[in-house]
Amino acid sequence: MTEYTLRRATLADAEALSDIGAATFIETFSHLYPETDLKLFLPSAYGLDRTIIDLKDPTKASWLVEENDIVVGYASAGPCDLPHEDVSGRSLELKRFYLLKRHQNGGIGHRLWGQVLDWMTAQSPIDLWIGVWSKNYGAQRFYLREGFAKVGEYGFKVGSTIDHEYILRRVG
């Protein structure tokens, strides 16, 4: 059985967090985009500068999943910036939640989810939010089981491509 370590990311983890963010996005979604769109998107979403800014922000948090000191997944949460009229200053969002494919479906995702959810609820938000790709059916099923409901849709820009995304919300 594989042993995983879960821990809160620190500024010293910026490069590892940046790398796993780009790697999991590419592994999960690269087939959807032209290479030019990926080249535009990845540095702004997962570049080292962006990652450092996020890690320095006291209103955000990230976690790493490691197997034998190698990062194989991560999650990030913070203030919600989804385009929905009910989002308030006390709304929190699960921004990212990814594991490399070979590490999925082994239970580590549930452990990671528990840590992220514990942190989010400890912030006393009025609600929790998630944006999820409209064709990511597995993630949608998971979030629905966790008490989230679809409350909207929006376009998520990756380079010049606009993805159809769902906005999910859980109150209380």
mmCIF file with all atom_site columns, C-alpha atoms in Angstrom:
data_model
loop_
_atom_site.group_PDB
_atom_site.id
_atom_site.type_symbol
_atom_site.label_atom_id
_atom_site.label_alt_id
_atom_site.label_comp_id
_atom_site.label_asym_id
_atom_site.label_entity_id
_atom_site.label_seq_id
_atom_site.pdbx_PDB_ins_code
_atom_site.Cartn_x
_atom_site.Cartn_y
_atom_site.Cartn_z
_atom_site.occupancy
_atom_site.B_iso_or_equiv
_atom_site.pdbx_formal_charge
_atom_site.auth_seq_id
_atom_site.auth_comp_id
_atom_site.auth_asym_id
_atom_site.auth_atom_id
_atom_site.pdbx_PDB_model_num
ATOM 1   C CA . MET A 1 1   ? 0.000   0.000  0.000   1.00 0.00 ? 1   MET A CA 1
ATOM 2   C CA . THR A 1 2   ? 1.301   3.443  -0.941  1.00 0.00 ? 2   THR A CA 1
ATOM 3   C CA . GLU A 1 3   ? 2.086   5.825  1.899   1.00 0.00 ? 3   GLU A CA 1
ATOM 4   C CA . TYR A 1 4   ? 1.251   9.449  1.246   1.00 0.00 ? 4   TYR A CA 1
ATOM 5   C CA . THR A 1 5   ? 2.122   12.536 3.210   1.00 0.00 ? 5   THR A CA 1
ATOM 6   C CA . LEU A 1 6   ? -0.252  15.505 3.266   1.00 0.00 ? 6   LEU A CA 1
ATOM 7   C CA . ARG A 1 7   ? 0.990   18.859 4.436   1.00 0.00 ? 7   ARG A CA 1
ATOM 8   C CA . ARG A 1 8   ? 0.301   22.547 4.161   1.00 0.00 ? 8   ARG A CA 1
ATOM 9   C CA . ALA A 1 9   ? 2.503   24.187 1.546   1.00 0.00 ? 9   ALA A CA 1
ATOM 10  C CA . THR A 1 10  ? 4.918   26.929 2.596   1.00 0.00 ? 10  THR A CA 1
ATOM 11  C CA . LEU A 1 11  ? 6.813   29.536 0.633   1.00 0.00 ? 11  LEU A CA 1
ATOM 12  C CA . ALA A 1 12  ? 9.720   27.075 0.431   1.00 0.00 ? 12  ALA A CA 1
ATOM 13  C CA . ASP A 1 13  ? 7.401   24.802 -1.611  1.00 0.00 ? 13  ASP A CA 1
ATOM 14  C CA . ALA A 1 14  ? 6.669   27.408 -4.288  1.00 0.00 ? 14  ALA A CA 1
ATOM 15  C CA . GLU A 1 15  ? 8.594   25.669 -7.052  1.00 0.00 ? 15  GLU A CA 1
ATOM 16  C CA . ALA A 1 16  ? 7.140   22.237 -6.256  1.00 0.00 ? 16  ALA A CA 1
ATOM 17  C CA . LEU A 1 17  ? 3.605   23.681 -6.093  1.00 0.00 ? 17  LEU A CA 1
ATOM 18  C CA . SER A 1 18  ? 4.102   25.523 -9.376  1.00 0.00 ? 18  SER A CA 1
ATOM 19  C CA . ASP A 1 19  ? 5.421   22.362 -11.034 1.00 0.00 ? 19  ASP A CA 1
ATOM 20  C CA . ILE A 1 20  ? 2.627   20.060 -9.817  1.00 0.00 ? 20  ILE A CA 1
ATOM 21  C CA . GLY A 1 21  ? 0.005   22.637 -10.786 1.00 0.00 ? 21  GLY A CA 1
ATOM 22  C CA . ALA A 1 22  ? 1.246   22.773 -14.366 1.00 0.00 ? 22  ALA A CA 1
ATOM 23  C CA . ALA A 1 23  ? 1.827   19.007 -14.539 1.00 0.00 ? 23  ALA A CA 1
ATOM 24  C CA . THR A 1 24  ? -1.661  18.076 -13.363 1.00 0.00 ? 24  THR A CA 1
ATOM 25  C CA . PHE A 1 25  ? -3.320  20.665 -15.607 1.00 0.00 ? 25  PHE A CA 1
ATOM 26  C CA . ILE A 1 26  ? -1.399  19.370 -18.614 1.00 0.00 ? 26  ILE A CA 1
ATOM 27  C CA . GLU A 1 27  ? -2.129  15.737 -17.745 1.00 0.00 ? 27  GLU A CA 1
ATOM 28  C CA . THR A 1 28  ? -5.829  16.413 -17.211 1.00 0.00 ? 28  THR A CA 1
ATOM 29  C CA . PHE A 1 29  ? -6.702  19.014 -19.825 1.00 0.00 ? 29  PHE A CA 1
ATOM 30  C CA . SER A 1 30  ? -3.956  19.509 -22.436 1.00 0.00 ? 30  SER A CA 1
ATOM 31  C CA . HIS A 1 31  ? -5.893  17.500 -25.040 1.00 0.00 ? 31  HIS A CA 1
ATOM 32  C CA . LEU A 1 32  ? -8.528  20.253 -25.029 1.00 0.00 ? 32  LEU A CA 1
ATOM 33  C CA . TYR A 1 33  ? -6.327  23.154 -26.090 1.00 0.00 ? 33  TYR A CA 1
ATOM 34  C CA . PRO A 1 34  ? -4.025  24.217 -28.878 1.00 0.00 ? 34  PRO A CA 1
ATOM 35  C CA . GLU A 1 35  ? -0.409  24.459 -27.721 1.00 0.00 ? 35  GLU A CA 1
ATOM 36  C CA . THR A 1 36  ? -0.495  28.253 -28.145 1.00 0.00 ? 36  THR A CA 1
ATOM 37  C CA . ASP A 1 37  ? -3.348  28.499 -25.628 1.00 0.00 ? 37  ASP A CA 1
ATOM 38  C CA . LEU A 1 38  ? -1.445  26.372 -23.109 1.00 0.00 ? 38  LEU A CA 1
ATOM 39  C CA . LYS A 1 39  ? 1.684   28.515 -23.533 1.00 0.00 ? 39  LYS A CA 1
ATOM 40  C CA . LEU A 1 40  ? -0.381  31.611 -22.724 1.00 0.00 ? 40  LEU A CA 1
ATOM 41  C CA . PHE A 1 41  ? -2.291  30.108 -19.819 1.00 0.00 ? 41  PHE A CA 1
ATOM 42  C CA . LEU A 1 42  ? 0.200   28.024 -17.859 1.00 0.00 ? 42  LEU A CA 1
ATOM 43  C CA . PRO A 1 43  ? 2.604   30.813 -16.769 1.00 0.00 ? 43  PRO A CA 1
ATOM 44  C CA . SER A 1 44  ? -0.212  33.062 -15.586 1.00 0.00 ? 44  SER A CA 1
ATOM 45  C CA . ALA A 1 45  ? -1.992  30.268 -13.700 1.00 0.00 ? 45  ALA A CA 1
ATOM 46  C CA . TYR A 1 46  ? 0.888   28.113 -12.478 1.00 0.00 ? 46  TYR A CA 1
ATOM 47  C CA . GLY A 1 47  ? 4.062   30.147 -12.928 1.00 0.00 ? 47  GLY A CA 1
ATOM 48  C CA . LEU A 1 48  ? 6.459   30.567 -10.035 1.00 0.00 ? 48  LEU A CA 1
ATOM 49  C CA . ASP A 1 49  ? 5.680   34.281 -9.592  1.00 0.00 ? 49  ASP A CA 1
ATOM 50  C CA . ARG A 1 50  ? 1.930   33.580 -9.391  1.00 0.00 ? 50  ARG A CA 1
ATOM 51  C CA . THR A 1 51  ? 2.516   30.727 -6.957  1.00 0.00 ? 51  THR A CA 1
ATOM 52  C CA . ILE A 1 52  ? 4.685   32.860 -4.662  1.00 0.00 ? 52  ILE A CA 1
ATOM 53  C CA . ILE A 1 53  ? 2.047   35.601 -4.593  1.00 0.00 ? 53  ILE A CA 1
ATOM 54  C CA . ASP A 1 54  ? -0.614  33.059 -3.633  1.00 0.00 ? 54  ASP A CA 1
ATOM 55  C CA . LEU A 1 55  ? 1.532   31.431 -0.938  1.00 0.00 ? 55  LEU A CA 1
ATOM 56  C CA . LYS A 1 56  ? 2.241   34.843 0.619   1.00 0.00 ? 56  LYS A CA 1
ATOM 57  C CA . ASP A 1 57  ? -1.470  35.697 0.763   1.00 0.00 ? 57  ASP A CA 1
ATOM 58  C CA . PRO A 1 58  ? -2.756  35.001 4.299   1.00 0.00 ? 58  PRO A CA 1
ATOM 59  C CA . THR A 1 59  ? -6.310  34.507 2.988   1.00 0.00 ? 59  THR A CA 1
ATOM 60  C CA . LYS A 1 60  ? -5.248  31.553 0.827   1.00 0.00 ? 60  LYS A CA 1
ATOM 61  C CA . ALA A 1 61  ? -3.880  28.107 1.594   1.00 0.00 ? 61  ALA A CA 1
ATOM 62  C CA . SER A 1 62  ? -2.407  25.222 -0.380  1.00 0.00 ? 62  SER A CA 1
ATOM 63  C CA . TRP A 1 63  ? -1.597  21.618 0.495   1.00 0.00 ? 63  TRP A CA 1
ATOM 64  C CA . LEU A 1 64  ? 0.778   19.128 -1.059  1.00 0.00 ? 64  LEU A CA 1
ATOM 65  C CA . VAL A 1 65  ? 0.396   15.384 -1.443  1.00 0.00 ? 65  VAL A CA 1
ATOM 66  C CA . GLU A 1 66  ? 3.731   13.589 -1.447  1.00 0.00 ? 66  GLU A CA 1
ATOM 67  C CA . GLU A 1 67  ? 4.736   10.024 -2.105  1.00 0.00 ? 67  GLU A CA 1
ATOM 68  C CA . ASN A 1 68  ? 8.301   9.332  -0.947  1.00 0.00 ? 68  ASN A CA 1
ATOM 69  C CA . ASP A 1 69  ? 9.029   13.095 -0.916  1.00 0.00 ? 69  ASP A CA 1
ATOM 70  C CA . ILE A 1 70  ? 7.789   13.497 -4.507  1.00 0.00 ? 70  ILE A CA 1
ATOM 71  C CA . VAL A 1 71  ? 4.804   15.804 -4.965  1.00 0.00 ? 71  VAL A CA 1
ATOM 72  C CA . VAL A 1 72  ? 1.963   13.951 -6.702  1.00 0.00 ? 72  VAL A CA 1
ATOM 73  C CA . GLY A 1 73  ? -0.990  16.246 -6.012  1.00 0.00 ? 73  GLY A CA 1
ATOM 74  C CA . TYR A 1 74  ? -2.201  19.397 -4.352  1.00 0.00 ? 74  TYR A CA 1
ATOM 75  C CA . ALA A 1 75  ? -5.154  21.563 -3.444  1.00 0.00 ? 75  ALA A CA 1
ATOM 76  C CA . SER A 1 76  ? -5.616  25.312 -3.018  1.00 0.00 ? 76  SER A CA 1
ATOM 77  C CA . ALA A 1 77  ? -8.392  27.386 -1.473  1.00 0.00 ? 77  ALA A CA 1
ATOM 78  C CA . GLY A 1 78  ? -9.097  31.023 -0.733  1.00 0.00 ? 78  GLY A CA 1
ATOM 79  C CA . PRO A 1 79  ? -11.530 33.880 -1.229  1.00 0.00 ? 79  PRO A CA 1
ATOM 80  C CA . CYS A 1 80  ? -14.096 33.178 -3.917  1.00 0.00 ? 80  CYS A CA 1
ATOM 81  C CA . ASP A 1 81  ? -13.788 35.061 -7.170  1.00 0.00 ? 81  ASP A CA 1
ATOM 82  C CA . LEU A 1 82  ? -16.311 33.117 -9.234  1.00 0.00 ? 82  LEU A CA 1
ATOM 83  C CA . PRO A 1 83  ? -18.673 35.287 -11.291 1.00 0.00 ? 83  PRO A CA 1
ATOM 84  C CA . HIS A 1 84  ? -21.902 34.798 -9.336  1.00 0.00 ? 84  HIS A CA 1
ATOM 85  C CA . GLU A 1 85  ? -24.132 37.441 -7.754  1.00 0.00 ? 85  GLU A CA 1
ATOM 86  C CA . ASP A 1 86  ? -24.305 35.611 -4.405  1.00 0.00 ? 86  ASP A CA 1
ATOM 87  C CA . VAL A 1 87  ? -20.534 35.556 -3.836  1.00 0.00 ? 87  VAL A CA 1
ATOM 88  C CA . SER A 1 88  ? -19.643 37.752 -0.861  1.00 0.00 ? 88  SER A CA 1
ATOM 89  C CA . GLY A 1 89  ? -16.551 38.758 1.062   1.00 0.00 ? 89  GLY A CA 1
ATOM 90  C CA . ARG A 1 90  ? -17.187 35.789 3.358   1.00 0.00 ? 90  ARG A CA 1
ATOM 91  C CA . SER A 1 91  ? -17.347 33.232 0.544   1.00 0.00 ? 91  SER A CA 1
ATOM 92  C CA . LEU A 1 92  ? -14.504 30.738 0.121   1.00 0.00 ? 92  LEU A CA 1
ATOM 93  C CA . GLU A 1 93  ? -13.618 28.757 -2.979  1.00 0.00 ? 93  GLU A CA 1
ATOM 94  C CA . LEU A 1 94  ? -11.840 25.497 -3.604  1.00 0.00 ? 94  LEU A CA 1
ATOM 95  C CA . LYS A 1 95  ? -9.597  26.846 -6.329  1.00 0.00 ? 95  LYS A CA 1
ATOM 96  C CA . ARG A 1 96  ? -7.700  23.710 -7.299  1.00 0.00 ? 96  ARG A CA 1
ATOM 97  C CA . PHE A 1 97  ? -7.802  20.051 -6.366  1.00 0.00 ? 97  PHE A CA 1
ATOM 98  C CA . TYR A 1 98  ? -5.637  17.701 -8.437  1.00 0.00 ? 98  TYR A CA 1
ATOM 99  C CA . LEU A 1 99  ? -3.763  14.422 -8.198  1.00 0.00 ? 99  LEU A CA 1
ATOM 100 C CA . LEU A 1 100 ? -1.656  12.892 -10.933 1.00 0.00 ? 100 LEU A CA 1
ATOM 101 C CA . LYS A 1 101 ? -3.805  10.197 -12.547 1.00 0.00 ? 101 LYS A CA 1
ATOM 102 C CA . ARG A 1 102 ? -1.801  7.241  -11.276 1.00 0.00 ? 102 ARG A CA 1
ATOM 103 C CA . HIS A 1 103 ? -2.522  8.420  -7.703  1.00 0.00 ? 103 HIS A CA 1
ATOM 104 C CA . GLN A 1 104 ? -6.280  8.810  -8.105  1.00 0.00 ? 104 GLN A CA 1
ATOM 105 C CA . ASN A 1 105 ? -8.919  6.457  -6.705  1.00 0.00 ? 105 ASN A CA 1
ATOM 106 C CA . GLY A 1 106 ? -6.757  5.232  -3.847  1.00 0.00 ? 106 GLY A CA 1
ATOM 107 C CA . GLY A 1 107 ? -8.282  7.250  -1.014  1.00 0.00 ? 107 GLY A CA 1
ATOM 108 C CA . ILE A 1 108 ? -5.710  10.018 -0.821  1.00 0.00 ? 108 ILE A CA 1
ATOM 109 C CA . GLY A 1 109 ? -8.121  12.451 -2.487  1.00 0.00 ? 109 GLY A CA 1
ATOM 110 C CA . HIS A 1 110 ? -10.593 12.002 0.363   1.00 0.00 ? 110 HIS A CA 1
ATOM 111 C CA . ARG A 1 111 ? -7.870  12.687 2.927   1.00 0.00 ? 111 ARG A CA 1
ATOM 112 C CA . LEU A 1 112 ? -6.782  15.798 1.031   1.00 0.00 ? 112 LEU A CA 1
ATOM 113 C CA . TRP A 1 113 ? -10.403 16.928 0.723   1.00 0.00 ? 113 TRP A CA 1
ATOM 114 C CA . GLY A 1 114 ? -10.822 16.540 4.488   1.00 0.00 ? 114 GLY A CA 1
ATOM 115 C CA . GLN A 1 115 ? -7.853  18.791 5.236   1.00 0.00 ? 115 GLN A CA 1
ATOM 116 C CA . VAL A 1 116 ? -8.960  21.453 2.788   1.00 0.00 ? 116 VAL A CA 1
ATOM 117 C CA . LEU A 1 117 ? -12.551 21.353 4.031   1.00 0.00 ? 117 LEU A CA 1
ATOM 118 C CA . ASP A 1 118 ? -11.383 21.591 7.660   1.00 0.00 ? 118 ASP A CA 1
ATOM 119 C CA . TRP A 1 119 ? -9.342  24.696 6.832   1.00 0.00 ? 119 TRP A CA 1
ATOM 120 C CA . MET A 1 120 ? -12.158 26.281 4.856   1.00 0.00 ? 120 MET A CA 1
ATOM 121 C CA . THR A 1 121 ? -14.801 25.720 7.531   1.00 0.00 ? 121 THR A CA 1
ATOM 122 C CA . ALA A 1 122 ? -12.418 27.004 10.238  1.00 0.00 ? 122 ALA A CA 1
ATOM 123 C CA . GLN A 1 123 ? -12.489 30.376 8.419   1.00 0.00 ? 123 GLN A CA 1
ATOM 124 C CA . SER A 1 124 ? -16.238 30.631 9.224   1.00 0.00 ? 124 SER A CA 1
ATOM 125 C CA . PRO A 1 125 ? -17.384 31.275 5.664   1.00 0.00 ? 125 PRO A CA 1
ATOM 126 C CA . ILE A 1 126 ? -21.052 31.786 4.912   1.00 0.00 ? 126 ILE A CA 1
ATOM 127 C CA . ASP A 1 127 ? -20.711 29.484 1.922   1.00 0.00 ? 127 ASP A CA 1
ATOM 128 C CA . LEU A 1 128 ? -18.232 27.419 -0.095  1.00 0.00 ? 128 LEU A CA 1
ATOM 129 C CA . TRP A 1 129 ? -17.815 27.529 -3.866  1.00 0.00 ? 129 TRP A CA 1
ATOM 130 C CA . ILE A 1 130 ? -16.226 25.478 -6.625  1.00 0.00 ? 130 ILE A CA 1
ATOM 131 C CA . GLY A 1 131 ? -15.856 26.045 -10.340 1.00 0.00 ? 131 GLY A CA 1
ATOM 132 C CA . VAL A 1 132 ? -15.728 22.767 -12.294 1.00 0.00 ? 132 VAL A CA 1
ATOM 133 C CA . TRP A 1 133 ? -15.439 21.971 -15.997 1.00 0.00 ? 133 TRP A CA 1
ATOM 134 C CA . SER A 1 134 ? -18.840 21.025 -17.377 1.00 0.00 ? 134 SER A CA 1
ATOM 135 C CA . LYS A 1 135 ? -17.513 17.700 -18.695 1.00 0.00 ? 135 LYS A CA 1
ATOM 136 C CA . ASN A 1 136 ? -15.625 16.667 -15.566 1.00 0.00 ? 136 ASN A CA 1
ATOM 137 C CA . TYR A 1 137 ? -18.369 14.292 -14.497 1.00 0.00 ? 137 TYR A CA 1
ATOM 138 C CA . GLY A 1 138 ? -16.373 12.473 -11.835 1.00 0.00 ? 138 GLY A CA 1
ATOM 139 C CA . ALA A 1 139 ? -15.537 15.693 -10.002 1.00 0.00 ? 139 ALA A CA 1
ATOM 140 C CA . GLN A 1 140 ? -19.135 16.862 -10.281 1.00 0.00 ? 140 GLN A CA 1
ATOM 141 C CA . ARG A 1 141 ? -20.404 13.620 -8.729  1.00 0.00 ? 141 ARG A CA 1
ATOM 142 C CA . PHE A 1 142 ? -17.896 13.934 -5.889  1.00 0.00 ? 142 PHE A CA 1
ATOM 143 C CA . TYR A 1 143 ? -18.833 17.548 -5.123  1.00 0.00 ? 143 TYR A CA 1
ATOM 144 C CA . LEU A 1 144 ? -22.550 16.781 -5.263  1.00 0.00 ? 144 LEU A CA 1
ATOM 145 C CA . ARG A 1 145 ? -22.017 13.988 -2.714  1.00 0.00 ? 145 ARG A CA 1
ATOM 146 C CA . GLU A 1 146 ? -20.211 16.556 -0.561  1.00 0.00 ? 146 GLU A CA 1
ATOM 147 C CA . GLY A 1 147 ? -23.282 18.805 -0.453  1.00 0.00 ? 147 GLY A CA 1
ATOM 148 C CA . PHE A 1 148 ? -22.571 21.194 -3.319  1.00 0.00 ? 148 PHE A CA 1
ATOM 149 C CA . ALA A 1 149 ? -25.257 22.149 -5.840  1.00 0.00 ? 149 ALA A CA 1
ATOM 150 C CA . LYS A 1 150 ? -24.986 23.697 -9.282  1.00 0.00 ? 150 LYS A CA 1
ATOM 151 C CA . VAL A 1 151 ? -25.982 27.366 -9.109  1.00 0.00 ? 151 VAL A CA 1
ATOM 152 C CA . GLY A 1 152 ? -24.554 28.828 -12.287 1.00 0.00 ? 152 GLY A CA 1
ATOM 153 C CA . GLU A 1 153 ? -22.301 28.621 -15.322 1.00 0.00 ? 153 GLU A CA 1
ATOM 154 C CA . TYR A 1 154 ? -19.485 30.706 -16.742 1.00 0.00 ? 154 TYR A CA 1
ATOM 155 C CA . GLY A 1 155 ? -16.715 30.745 -19.308 1.00 0.00 ? 155 GLY A CA 1
ATOM 156 C CA . PHE A 1 156 ? -13.177 29.922 -18.135 1.00 0.00 ? 156 PHE A CA 1
ATOM 157 C CA . LYS A 1 157 ? -10.509 31.313 -20.414 1.00 0.00 ? 157 LYS A CA 1
ATOM 158 C CA . VAL A 1 158 ? -7.482  29.217 -21.355 1.00 0.00 ? 158 VAL A CA 1
ATOM 159 C CA . GLY A 1 159 ? -5.582  31.263 -23.917 1.00 0.00 ? 159 GLY A CA 1
ATOM 160 C CA . SER A 1 160 ? -8.152  32.000 -26.599 1.00 0.00 ? 160 SER A CA 1
ATOM 161 C CA . THR A 1 161 ? -10.321 29.002 -25.675 1.00 0.00 ? 161 THR A CA 1
ATOM 162 C CA . ILE A 1 162 ? -13.351 29.521 -23.443 1.00 0.00 ? 162 ILE A CA 1
ATOM 163 C CA . ASP A 1 163 ? -14.384 26.449 -21.434 1.00 0.00 ? 163 ASP A CA 1
ATOM 164 C CA . HIS A 1 164 ? -17.939 25.902 -20.285 1.00 0.00 ? 164 HIS A CA 1
ATOM 165 C CA . GLU A 1 165 ? -17.743 25.661 -16.475 1.00 0.00 ? 165 GLU A CA 1
ATOM 166 C CA . TYR A 1 166 ? -20.290 25.059 -13.740 1.00 0.00 ? 166 TYR A CA 1
ATOM 167 C CA . ILE A 1 167 ? -20.434 27.017 -10.513 1.00 0.00 ? 167 ILE A CA 1
ATOM 168 C CA . LEU A 1 168 ? -21.196 24.880 -7.461  1.00 0.00 ? 168 LEU A CA 1
ATOM 169 C CA . ARG A 1 169 ? -22.121 26.167 -4.012  1.00 0.00 ? 169 ARG A CA 1
ATOM 170 C CA . ARG A 1 170 ? -22.548 24.713 -0.541  1.00 0.00 ? 170 ARG A CA 1
ATOM 171 C CA . VAL A 1 171 ? -24.205 26.812 2.138   1.00 0.00 ? 171 VAL A CA 1
ATOM 172 C CA . GLY A 1 172 ? -23.331 26.451 5.812   1.00 0.00 ? 172 GLY A CA 1
#
